[in-house]
Amino acid sequence: MAVCGAGRRVYMKLFTGANYSSFSASNEMNLIKQLRERTSAPIKDVKAALVDSNWDIDAAQKELRKRGIVLASKKSSRTASEGLLALAQNDHKTALIELNCETDFVARNDIFQHLALSLANQALLLPNSSSFNFGPQSLEEMRLNLQHPKINGETTVQNAITEVAAIMGENVKLRRGYVMPAPSKGLVSTYLHTSPQPGLGRIAGILSLEVDGGKTQVDALQRVGSELAMHVVAAKPVFLTKELVSLDALENEREILKSQAESSGKSQMAIDKMVEGRLRKYFEDVVLMDQKFVMNDTMKVKAVLDNLSKEVGSSVRIVSFLRMEVGEGIARQETDASEAVAQAA
């Protein structure tokens, strides 16, 4: 039988010497195990908190939370480039968030994953009728009701993140998010790569498919939409169409290609042809509609949409798309997972 709270302190006063040694030998590990299960804190910290609290488990749990929040504050400046993307959907919109931590070990923890999914569902409550990016400040003060055995109850998003950081012993932070509304006639398709459970992954592709007219064959749209979302993850498109390629990006690429071509020593006419040829290859690399389809590289994405339009009986178009990857843009040792996605496709 475990003794805790005030009863534990009385027990210690009544039984000292040999009797207390017997109690200690048979119950200390049990108390450590109980507190470890309650908090998921490291065993070393659990034991230290119990010793400092005179083996009162409730007081030790409170002490661990105090220590953890202080440590979480101290660790908030450390680089957090690992983590997960969490995705949530309803009939009206799709929300995607990135929750970061310092190590892949913490990203695999069920408390961290529960928080990530809860934040994605919270993002669905943001009021807006168009696609938009948002930062952590958009959610921080919103009320969040966590329902996990080790962390539950209503609190603010910011406090929930701080408490999970305290439990994990790492810097945990909400980095960014994106919301995409569902078209009135069509759907939003998604794909998550390296997914430990539904709704979570390290790379995400989402895109909105809209159908002209009243014909919306959902099965066909869902099938091709899922394949196109996987394509977005694997092929890393930057622009939807050639017309949307920014002038700055185009001029920058043209300047690079011209410099490369001039080093060949060929005539100006030959150089101009080389530049134009390589620009076409550039469009195939960065423009979604001009890319070769990863599921069948004998056709381009535009042809895939044309075939889908024939199958549905109405014109189908991609309204918007997004590719997001955990830790992109954060200084760390980068590994490119796109090849793995292409191989899986």
PDB file of C-alpha atoms in Angstrom, residues 69-336:
ATOM      1  CA  ILE A  69       8.183  25.888 -15.644  1.00  0.00           C
ATOM      2  CA  VAL A  70      11.355  27.664 -14.502  1.00  0.00           C
ATOM      3  CA  LEU A  71      13.472  25.312 -16.627  1.00  0.00           C
ATOM      4  CA  ALA A  72      11.114  25.730 -19.583  1.00  0.00           C
ATOM      5  CA  SER A  73      11.601  29.476 -19.373  1.00  0.00           C
ATOM      6  CA  LYS A  74      15.391  29.066 -19.286  1.00  0.00           C
ATOM      7  CA  LYS A  75      15.325  26.690 -22.260  1.00  0.00           C
ATOM      8  CA  SER A  76      13.077  28.882 -24.430  1.00  0.00           C
ATOM      9  CA  SER A  77      16.109  30.398 -26.194  1.00  0.00           C
ATOM     10  CA  ARG A  78      17.488  27.028 -27.292  1.00  0.00           C
ATOM     11  CA  THR A  79      17.081  25.971 -30.924  1.00  0.00           C
ATOM     12  CA  ALA A  80      14.028  23.788 -31.518  1.00  0.00           C
ATOM     13  CA  SER A  81      14.152  22.452 -35.063  1.00  0.00           C
ATOM     14  CA  GLU A  82      12.566  19.029 -34.541  1.00  0.00           C
ATOM     15  CA  GLY A  83       8.880  18.398 -33.928  1.00  0.00           C
ATOM     16  CA  LEU A  84       5.754  17.624 -35.903  1.00  0.00           C
ATOM     17  CA  LEU A  85       3.151  19.109 -38.199  1.00  0.00           C
ATOM     18  CA  ALA A  86      -0.447  18.574 -37.072  1.00  0.00           C
ATOM     19  CA  LEU A  87      -3.422  18.769 -39.401  1.00  0.00           C
ATOM     20  CA  ALA A  88      -7.126  19.157 -38.640  1.00  0.00           C
ATOM     21  CA  GLN A  89     -10.123  19.462 -40.969  1.00  0.00           C
ATOM     22  CA  ASN A  90     -13.830  20.189 -40.832  1.00  0.00           C
ATOM     23  CA  ASP A  91     -16.424  20.842 -43.532  1.00  0.00           C
ATOM     24  CA  HIS A  92     -15.305  24.442 -43.938  1.00  0.00           C
ATOM     25  CA  LYS A  93     -11.512  24.548 -43.670  1.00  0.00           C
ATOM     26  CA  THR A  94      -8.196  22.741 -43.125  1.00  0.00           C
ATOM     27  CA  ALA A  95      -5.669  23.875 -40.523  1.00  0.00           C
ATOM     28  CA  LEU A  96      -1.978  22.966 -40.344  1.00  0.00           C
ATOM     29  CA  ILE A  97       0.403  23.901 -37.510  1.00  0.00           C
ATOM     30  CA  GLU A  98       4.084  23.295 -36.752  1.00  0.00           C
ATOM     31  CA  LEU A  99       5.008  22.472 -33.151  1.00  0.00           C
ATOM     32  CA  ASN A 100       8.747  22.360 -32.506  1.00  0.00           C
ATOM     33  CA  CYS A 101      10.948  20.691 -29.911  1.00  0.00           C
ATOM     34  CA  GLU A 102      14.681  20.011 -29.639  1.00  0.00           C
ATOM     35  CA  THR A 103      14.841  16.257 -30.280  1.00  0.00           C
ATOM     36  CA  ASP A 104      13.035  13.593 -32.252  1.00  0.00           C
ATOM     37  CA  PHE A 105      12.665  11.660 -28.980  1.00  0.00           C
ATOM     38  CA  VAL A 106      10.277  14.293 -27.587  1.00  0.00           C
ATOM     39  CA  ALA A 107       8.411  14.487 -30.918  1.00  0.00           C
ATOM     40  CA  ARG A 108       7.543  10.808 -30.462  1.00  0.00           C
ATOM     41  CA  ASN A 109       6.099  11.398 -26.981  1.00  0.00           C
ATOM     42  CA  ASP A 110       2.315  11.002 -26.774  1.00  0.00           C
ATOM     43  CA  ILE A 111       1.917  14.160 -24.640  1.00  0.00           C
ATOM     44  CA  PHE A 112       3.705  16.252 -27.282  1.00  0.00           C
ATOM     45  CA  GLN A 113       1.622  14.654 -30.040  1.00  0.00           C
ATOM     46  CA  HIS A 114      -1.606  15.256 -28.116  1.00  0.00           C
ATOM     47  CA  LEU A 115      -0.720  18.936 -27.748  1.00  0.00           C
ATOM     48  CA  ALA A 116       0.089  19.261 -31.477  1.00  0.00           C
ATOM     49  CA  LEU A 117      -3.259  17.767 -32.520  1.00  0.00           C
ATOM     50  CA  SER A 118      -5.091  19.953 -29.984  1.00  0.00           C
ATOM     51  CA  LEU A 119      -3.431  23.079 -31.420  1.00  0.00           C
ATOM     52  CA  ALA A 120      -4.407  22.120 -34.976  1.00  0.00           C
ATOM     53  CA  ASN A 121      -8.031  21.722 -33.908  1.00  0.00           C
ATOM     54  CA  GLN A 122      -7.810  25.063 -32.118  1.00  0.00           C
ATOM     55  CA  ALA A 123      -6.609  26.711 -35.338  1.00  0.00           C
ATOM     56  CA  LEU A 124      -9.884  25.684 -37.009  1.00  0.00           C
ATOM     57  CA  LEU A 125     -11.599  28.226 -34.741  1.00  0.00           C
ATOM     58  CA  LEU A 126      -9.689  31.166 -36.220  1.00  0.00           C
ATOM     59  CA  PRO A 127     -12.149  33.441 -38.080  1.00  0.00           C
ATOM     60  CA  ASN A 128     -11.323  33.894 -41.758  1.00  0.00           C
ATOM     61  CA  SER A 129     -12.813  32.994 -45.125  1.00  0.00           C
ATOM     62  CA  SER A 130      -9.609  32.919 -47.198  1.00  0.00           C
ATOM     63  CA  SER A 131      -6.250  31.107 -47.030  1.00  0.00           C
ATOM     64  CA  PHE A 132      -3.801  32.694 -44.616  1.00  0.00           C
ATOM     65  CA  ASN A 133      -0.611  32.095 -42.676  1.00  0.00           C
ATOM     66  CA  PHE A 134      -0.571  32.814 -38.957  1.00  0.00           C
ATOM     67  CA  GLY A 135       2.030  33.065 -36.214  1.00  0.00           C
ATOM     68  CA  PRO A 136       1.925  31.734 -32.633  1.00  0.00           C
ATOM     69  CA  GLN A 137       0.433  34.966 -31.304  1.00  0.00           C
ATOM     70  CA  SER A 138      -2.844  34.143 -33.098  1.00  0.00           C
ATOM     71  CA  LEU A 139      -3.440  31.177 -30.756  1.00  0.00           C
ATOM     72  CA  GLU A 140      -1.488  31.957 -27.564  1.00  0.00           C
ATOM     73  CA  GLU A 141      -4.343  33.542 -25.583  1.00  0.00           C
ATOM     74  CA  MET A 142      -7.074  31.181 -26.799  1.00  0.00           C
ATOM     75  CA  ARG A 143      -8.535  28.767 -24.245  1.00  0.00           C
ATOM     76  CA  LEU A 144      -7.578  25.135 -24.768  1.00  0.00           C
ATOM     77  CA  ASN A 145      -9.072  22.076 -23.085  1.00  0.00           C
ATOM     78  CA  LEU A 146      -6.479  19.282 -22.997  1.00  0.00           C
ATOM     79  CA  GLN A 147      -7.755  15.757 -22.381  1.00  0.00           C
ATOM     80  CA  HIS A 148      -4.658  13.660 -21.752  1.00  0.00           C
ATOM     81  CA  PRO A 149      -4.167  11.429 -18.653  1.00  0.00           C
ATOM     82  CA  LYS A 150      -0.994  13.320 -17.683  1.00  0.00           C
ATOM     83  CA  ILE A 151      -2.023  16.845 -18.641  1.00  0.00           C
ATOM     84  CA  ASN A 152      -5.655  17.877 -18.714  1.00  0.00           C
ATOM     85  CA  GLY A 153      -8.002  20.730 -17.965  1.00  0.00           C
ATOM     86  CA  GLU A 154      -8.669  24.139 -19.479  1.00  0.00           C
ATOM     87  CA  THR A 155      -5.874  26.663 -19.857  1.00  0.00           C
ATOM     88  CA  THR A 156      -4.473  29.066 -22.431  1.00  0.00           C
ATOM     89  CA  VAL A 157      -2.529  27.753 -25.421  1.00  0.00           C
ATOM     90  CA  GLN A 158       0.641  29.477 -24.169  1.00  0.00           C
ATOM     91  CA  ASN A 159       0.341  27.920 -20.697  1.00  0.00           C
ATOM     92  CA  ALA A 160      -0.281  24.479 -22.211  1.00  0.00           C
ATOM     93  CA  ILE A 161       2.883  24.771 -24.318  1.00  0.00           C
ATOM     94  CA  THR A 162       4.890  25.918 -21.268  1.00  0.00           C
ATOM     95  CA  GLU A 163       3.615  23.012 -19.189  1.00  0.00           C
ATOM     96  CA  VAL A 164       4.457  20.445 -21.874  1.00  0.00           C
ATOM     97  CA  ALA A 165       7.913  22.001 -22.183  1.00  0.00           C
ATOM     98  CA  ALA A 166       8.296  21.589 -18.413  1.00  0.00           C
ATOM     99  CA  ILE A 167       7.298  17.920 -18.588  1.00  0.00           C
ATOM    100  CA  MET A 168       9.515  17.192 -21.592  1.00  0.00           C
ATOM    101  CA  GLY A 169      12.528  19.135 -20.293  1.00  0.00           C
ATOM    102  CA  GLU A 170      13.021  20.771 -23.701  1.00  0.00           C
ATOM    103  CA  ASN A 171      12.195  23.980 -25.499  1.00  0.00           C
ATOM    104  CA  VAL A 172       8.742  23.479 -27.029  1.00  0.00           C
ATOM    105  CA  LYS A 173       7.184  26.176 -29.175  1.00  0.00           C
ATOM    106  CA  LEU A 174       4.404  26.760 -31.661  1.00  0.00           C
ATOM    107  CA  ARG A 175       6.185  28.141 -34.713  1.00  0.00           C
ATOM    108  CA  ARG A 176       3.542  28.815 -37.381  1.00  0.00           C
ATOM    109  CA  GLY A 177       0.315  27.712 -38.965  1.00  0.00           C
ATOM    110  CA  TYR A 178      -1.780  27.867 -42.115  1.00  0.00           C
ATOM    111  CA  VAL A 179      -5.519  27.741 -42.753  1.00  0.00           C
ATOM    112  CA  MET A 180      -7.058  26.838 -46.129  1.00  0.00           C
ATOM    113  CA  PRO A 181     -10.832  27.172 -46.618  1.00  0.00           C
ATOM    114  CA  ALA A 182     -12.734  24.490 -48.518  1.00  0.00           C
ATOM    115  CA  PRO A 183     -14.129  25.653 -51.883  1.00  0.00           C
ATOM    116  CA  SER A 184     -17.912  25.789 -52.163  1.00  0.00           C
ATOM    117  CA  LYS A 185     -17.745  23.205 -54.965  1.00  0.00           C
ATOM    118  CA  GLY A 186     -14.798  20.911 -54.413  1.00  0.00           C
ATOM    119  CA  LEU A 187     -12.547  19.858 -51.565  1.00  0.00           C
ATOM    120  CA  VAL A 188      -9.189  20.235 -49.830  1.00  0.00           C
ATOM    121  CA  SER A 189      -6.844  17.239 -50.199  1.00  0.00           C
ATOM    122  CA  THR A 190      -3.963  16.491 -47.840  1.00  0.00           C
ATOM    123  CA  TYR A 191      -0.950  14.221 -47.503  1.00  0.00           C
ATOM    124  CA  LEU A 192       1.301  13.779 -44.464  1.00  0.00           C
ATOM    125  CA  HIS A 193       4.717  12.161 -44.863  1.00  0.00           C
ATOM    126  CA  THR A 194       6.442  10.248 -42.012  1.00  0.00           C
ATOM    127  CA  SER A 195       3.202  10.088 -40.048  1.00  0.00           C
ATOM    128  CA  PRO A 196       3.366   8.512 -36.547  1.00  0.00           C
ATOM    129  CA  GLN A 197      -0.424   8.638 -36.246  1.00  0.00           C
ATOM    130  CA  PRO A 198      -3.363  10.133 -38.187  1.00  0.00           C
ATOM    131  CA  GLY A 199      -3.149  13.915 -38.369  1.00  0.00           C
ATOM    132  CA  LEU A 200       0.599  14.120 -37.705  1.00  0.00           C
ATOM    133  CA  GLY A 201       3.685  14.114 -39.920  1.00  0.00           C
ATOM    134  CA  ARG A 202       7.008  15.776 -40.715  1.00  0.00           C
ATOM    135  CA  ILE A 203       6.085  17.043 -44.204  1.00  0.00           C
ATOM    136  CA  ALA A 204       2.641  18.101 -45.384  1.00  0.00           C
ATOM    137  CA  GLY A 205       1.099  18.828 -48.760  1.00  0.00           C
ATOM    138  CA  ILE A 206      -2.362  20.381 -49.020  1.00  0.00           C
ATOM    139  CA  LEU A 207      -4.240  21.704 -52.022  1.00  0.00           C
ATOM    140  CA  SER A 208      -7.700  22.998 -52.858  1.00  0.00           C
ATOM    141  CA  LEU A 209      -9.550  21.511 -55.850  1.00  0.00           C
ATOM    142  CA  GLU A 210     -12.519  23.418 -57.257  1.00  0.00           C
ATOM    143  CA  VAL A 211     -15.065  22.101 -59.774  1.00  0.00           C
ATOM    144  CA  ASP A 212     -16.919  24.377 -62.184  1.00  0.00           C
ATOM    145  CA  GLY A 213     -20.638  23.703 -62.364  1.00  0.00           C
ATOM    146  CA  GLY A 214     -22.615  21.407 -60.111  1.00  0.00           C
ATOM    147  CA  LYS A 215     -20.907  18.081 -60.793  1.00  0.00           C
ATOM    148  CA  THR A 216     -18.634  17.023 -57.931  1.00  0.00           C
ATOM    149  CA  GLN A 217     -17.778  13.325 -58.064  1.00  0.00           C
ATOM    150  CA  VAL A 218     -16.247  13.140 -54.614  1.00  0.00           C
ATOM    151  CA  ASP A 219     -14.550   9.759 -55.035  1.00  0.00           C
ATOM    152  CA  ALA A 220     -12.624  10.847 -58.129  1.00  0.00           C
ATOM    153  CA  LEU A 221     -11.711  14.201 -56.578  1.00  0.00           C
ATOM    154  CA  GLN A 222     -10.478  12.553 -53.377  1.00  0.00           C
ATOM    155  CA  ARG A 223      -8.422   9.949 -55.239  1.00  0.00           C
ATOM    156  CA  VAL A 224      -6.635  12.385 -57.551  1.00  0.00           C
ATOM    157  CA  GLY A 225      -6.484  15.082 -54.864  1.00  0.00           C
ATOM    158  CA  SER A 226      -4.589  12.764 -52.515  1.00  0.00           C
ATOM    159  CA  GLU A 227      -2.135  11.896 -55.298  1.00  0.00           C
ATOM    160  CA  LEU A 228      -1.597  15.585 -56.088  1.00  0.00           C
ATOM    161  CA  ALA A 229      -1.025  16.380 -52.401  1.00  0.00           C
ATOM    162  CA  MET A 230       1.645  13.660 -52.345  1.00  0.00           C
ATOM    163  CA  HIS A 231       3.110  15.181 -55.508  1.00  0.00           C
ATOM    164  CA  VAL A 232       3.383  18.582 -53.792  1.00  0.00           C
ATOM    165  CA  VAL A 233       5.410  16.999 -50.974  1.00  0.00           C
ATOM    166  CA  ALA A 234       7.726  15.112 -53.338  1.00  0.00           C
ATOM    167  CA  ALA A 235       8.218  17.683 -56.120  1.00  0.00           C
ATOM    168  CA  LYS A 236       8.422  20.897 -54.041  1.00  0.00           C
ATOM    169  CA  PRO A 237       6.593  23.251 -56.423  1.00  0.00           C
ATOM    170  CA  VAL A 238       6.915  26.969 -55.664  1.00  0.00           C
ATOM    171  CA  PHE A 239       4.360  28.500 -58.067  1.00  0.00           C
ATOM    172  CA  LEU A 240       1.009  27.261 -59.354  1.00  0.00           C
ATOM    173  CA  THR A 241       1.376  28.533 -62.952  1.00  0.00           C
ATOM    174  CA  LYS A 242       4.023  30.257 -65.100  1.00  0.00           C
ATOM    175  CA  GLU A 243       2.043  33.487 -64.896  1.00  0.00           C
ATOM    176  CA  LEU A 244       2.445  33.494 -61.098  1.00  0.00           C
ATOM    177  CA  VAL A 245       6.243  33.270 -61.187  1.00  0.00           C
ATOM    178  CA  SER A 246       7.428  36.547 -59.709  1.00  0.00           C
ATOM    179  CA  LEU A 247       9.446  38.921 -61.910  1.00  0.00           C
ATOM    180  CA  ASP A 248      12.228  38.968 -59.318  1.00  0.00           C
ATOM    181  CA  ALA A 249      12.516  35.180 -59.310  1.00  0.00           C
ATOM    182  CA  LEU A 250      12.430  35.037 -63.101  1.00  0.00           C
ATOM    183  CA  GLU A 251      15.056  37.767 -63.612  1.00  0.00           C
ATOM    184  CA  ASN A 252      17.301  36.251 -60.970  1.00  0.00           C
ATOM    185  CA  GLU A 253      17.147  32.839 -62.641  1.00  0.00           C
ATOM    186  CA  ARG A 254      17.662  34.362 -66.100  1.00  0.00           C
ATOM    187  CA  GLU A 255      20.771  36.203 -64.855  1.00  0.00           C
ATOM    188  CA  ILE A 256      22.249  33.003 -63.411  1.00  0.00           C
ATOM    189  CA  LEU A 257      21.525  31.001 -66.571  1.00  0.00           C
ATOM    190  CA  LYS A 258      22.976  33.741 -68.789  1.00  0.00           C
ATOM    191  CA  SER A 259      26.177  33.815 -66.753  1.00  0.00           C
ATOM    192  CA  GLN A 260      26.497  30.041 -67.017  1.00  0.00           C
ATOM    193  CA  ALA A 261      25.849  30.067 -70.773  1.00  0.00           C
ATOM    194  CA  GLU A 262      28.366  32.870 -71.461  1.00  0.00           C
ATOM    195  CA  SER A 263      31.141  30.785 -69.938  1.00  0.00           C
ATOM    196  CA  SER A 264      30.697  28.318 -72.825  1.00  0.00           C
ATOM    197  CA  GLY A 265      32.265  30.813 -75.256  1.00  0.00           C
ATOM    198  CA  LYS A 266      29.481  30.349 -77.827  1.00  0.00           C
ATOM    199  CA  SER A 267      27.836  33.029 -79.958  1.00  0.00           C
ATOM    200  CA  GLN A 268      25.210  35.385 -78.537  1.00  0.00           C
ATOM    201  CA  MET A 269      22.488  33.668 -80.546  1.00  0.00           C
ATOM    202  CA  ALA A 270      23.495  30.289 -79.153  1.00  0.00           C
ATOM    203  CA  ILE A 271      23.652  31.740 -75.635  1.00  0.00           C
ATOM    204  CA  ASP A 272      20.112  33.168 -75.955  1.00  0.00           C
ATOM    205  CA  LYS A 273      18.802  29.769 -77.070  1.00  0.00           C
ATOM    206  CA  MET A 274      20.573  28.047 -74.175  1.00  0.00           C
ATOM    207  CA  VAL A 275      19.050  30.483 -71.676  1.00  0.00           C
ATOM    208  CA  GLU A 276      15.519  30.009 -73.027  1.00  0.00           C
ATOM    209  CA  GLY A 277      15.910  26.227 -73.033  1.00  0.00           C
ATOM    210  CA  ARG A 278      17.118  26.203 -69.451  1.00  0.00           C
ATOM    211  CA  LEU A 279      14.294  28.547 -68.423  1.00  0.00           C
ATOM    212  CA  ARG A 280      11.813  25.951 -69.662  1.00  0.00           C
ATOM    213  CA  LYS A 281      13.547  23.425 -67.424  1.00  0.00           C
ATOM    214  CA  TYR A 282      13.337  25.930 -64.547  1.00  0.00           C
ATOM    215  CA  PHE A 283       9.561  26.189 -65.044  1.00  0.00           C
ATOM    216  CA  GLU A 284       9.296  22.387 -65.014  1.00  0.00           C
ATOM    217  CA  ASP A 285      11.118  22.366 -61.676  1.00  0.00           C
ATOM    218  CA  VAL A 286       9.183  25.088 -59.818  1.00  0.00           C
ATOM    219  CA  VAL A 287       5.752  25.449 -61.503  1.00  0.00           C
ATOM    220  CA  LEU A 288       3.222  22.880 -60.292  1.00  0.00           C
ATOM    221  CA  MET A 289       1.191  22.734 -63.509  1.00  0.00           C
ATOM    222  CA  ASP A 290       4.366  22.165 -65.589  1.00  0.00           C
ATOM    223  CA  GLN A 291       5.909  19.479 -63.360  1.00  0.00           C
ATOM    224  CA  LYS A 292       6.032  15.812 -64.299  1.00  0.00           C
ATOM    225  CA  PHE A 293       3.520  13.908 -62.177  1.00  0.00           C
ATOM    226  CA  VAL A 294       5.336  11.797 -59.556  1.00  0.00           C
ATOM    227  CA  MET A 295       2.797   8.964 -59.876  1.00  0.00           C
ATOM    228  CA  ASN A 296       3.294   8.802 -63.652  1.00  0.00           C
ATOM    229  CA  ASP A 297       6.194  10.801 -65.072  1.00  0.00           C
ATOM    230  CA  THR A 298       4.987  10.366 -68.655  1.00  0.00           C
ATOM    231  CA  MET A 299       2.437  13.124 -68.022  1.00  0.00           C
ATOM    232  CA  LYS A 300       2.430  16.563 -66.449  1.00  0.00           C
ATOM    233  CA  VAL A 301       0.174  17.781 -63.642  1.00  0.00           C
ATOM    234  CA  LYS A 302      -1.850  19.822 -66.143  1.00  0.00           C
ATOM    235  CA  ALA A 303      -2.676  16.614 -68.027  1.00  0.00           C
ATOM    236  CA  VAL A 304      -3.711  14.950 -64.756  1.00  0.00           C
ATOM    237  CA  LEU A 305      -6.214  17.751 -64.154  1.00  0.00           C
ATOM    238  CA  ASP A 306      -7.467  17.537 -67.747  1.00  0.00           C
ATOM    239  CA  ASN A 307      -8.128  13.804 -67.320  1.00  0.00           C
ATOM    240  CA  LEU A 308      -9.864  14.413 -63.983  1.00  0.00           C
ATOM    241  CA  SER A 309     -12.071  17.077 -65.599  1.00  0.00           C
ATOM    242  CA  LYS A 310     -13.162  14.561 -68.249  1.00  0.00           C
ATOM    243  CA  GLU A 311     -13.892  11.949 -65.578  1.00  0.00           C
ATOM    244  CA  VAL A 312     -15.915  14.377 -63.463  1.00  0.00           C
ATOM    245  CA  GLY A 313     -17.676  15.981 -66.417  1.00  0.00           C
ATOM    246  CA  SER A 314     -16.746  19.535 -65.386  1.00  0.00           C
ATOM    247  CA  SER A 315     -13.584  21.614 -65.369  1.00  0.00           C
ATOM    248  CA  VAL A 316     -11.417  21.004 -62.283  1.00  0.00           C
ATOM    249  CA  ARG A 317      -8.729  23.447 -61.201  1.00  0.00           C
ATOM    250  CA  ILE A 318      -6.257  23.836 -58.358  1.00  0.00           C
ATOM    251  CA  VAL A 319      -7.128  26.993 -56.408  1.00  0.00           C
ATOM    252  CA  SER A 320      -4.099  26.963 -54.099  1.00  0.00           C
ATOM    253  CA  PHE A 321      -1.535  24.629 -52.574  1.00  0.00           C
ATOM    254  CA  LEU A 322       0.952  24.536 -49.712  1.00  0.00           C
ATOM    255  CA  ARG A 323       4.007  22.474 -48.813  1.00  0.00           C
ATOM    256  CA  MET A 324       5.342  22.646 -45.263  1.00  0.00           C
ATOM    257  CA  GLU A 325       8.213  20.766 -43.618  1.00  0.00           C
ATOM    258  CA  VAL A 326       9.266  20.603 -39.976  1.00  0.00           C
ATOM    259  CA  GLY A 327      12.231  22.843 -39.239  1.00  0.00           C
ATOM    260  CA  GLU A 328      12.626  24.319 -42.729  1.00  0.00           C
ATOM    261  CA  GLY A 329      14.452  27.620 -42.501  1.00  0.00           C
ATOM    262  CA  ILE A 330      15.808  26.864 -39.021  1.00  0.00           C
ATOM    263  CA  ALA A 331      19.596  26.473 -38.796  1.00  0.00           C
ATOM    264  CA  ARG A 332      20.311  22.752 -38.411  1.00  0.00           C
ATOM    265  CA  GLN A 333      21.729  19.798 -40.295  1.00  0.00           C
ATOM    266  CA  GLU A 334      19.294  19.437 -43.183  1.00  0.00           C
ATOM    267  CA  THR A 335      18.196  16.135 -44.669  1.00  0.00           C
ATOM    268  CA  ASP A 336      16.033  16.072 -47.771  1.00  0.00           C
TER     269      ASP A 336
END
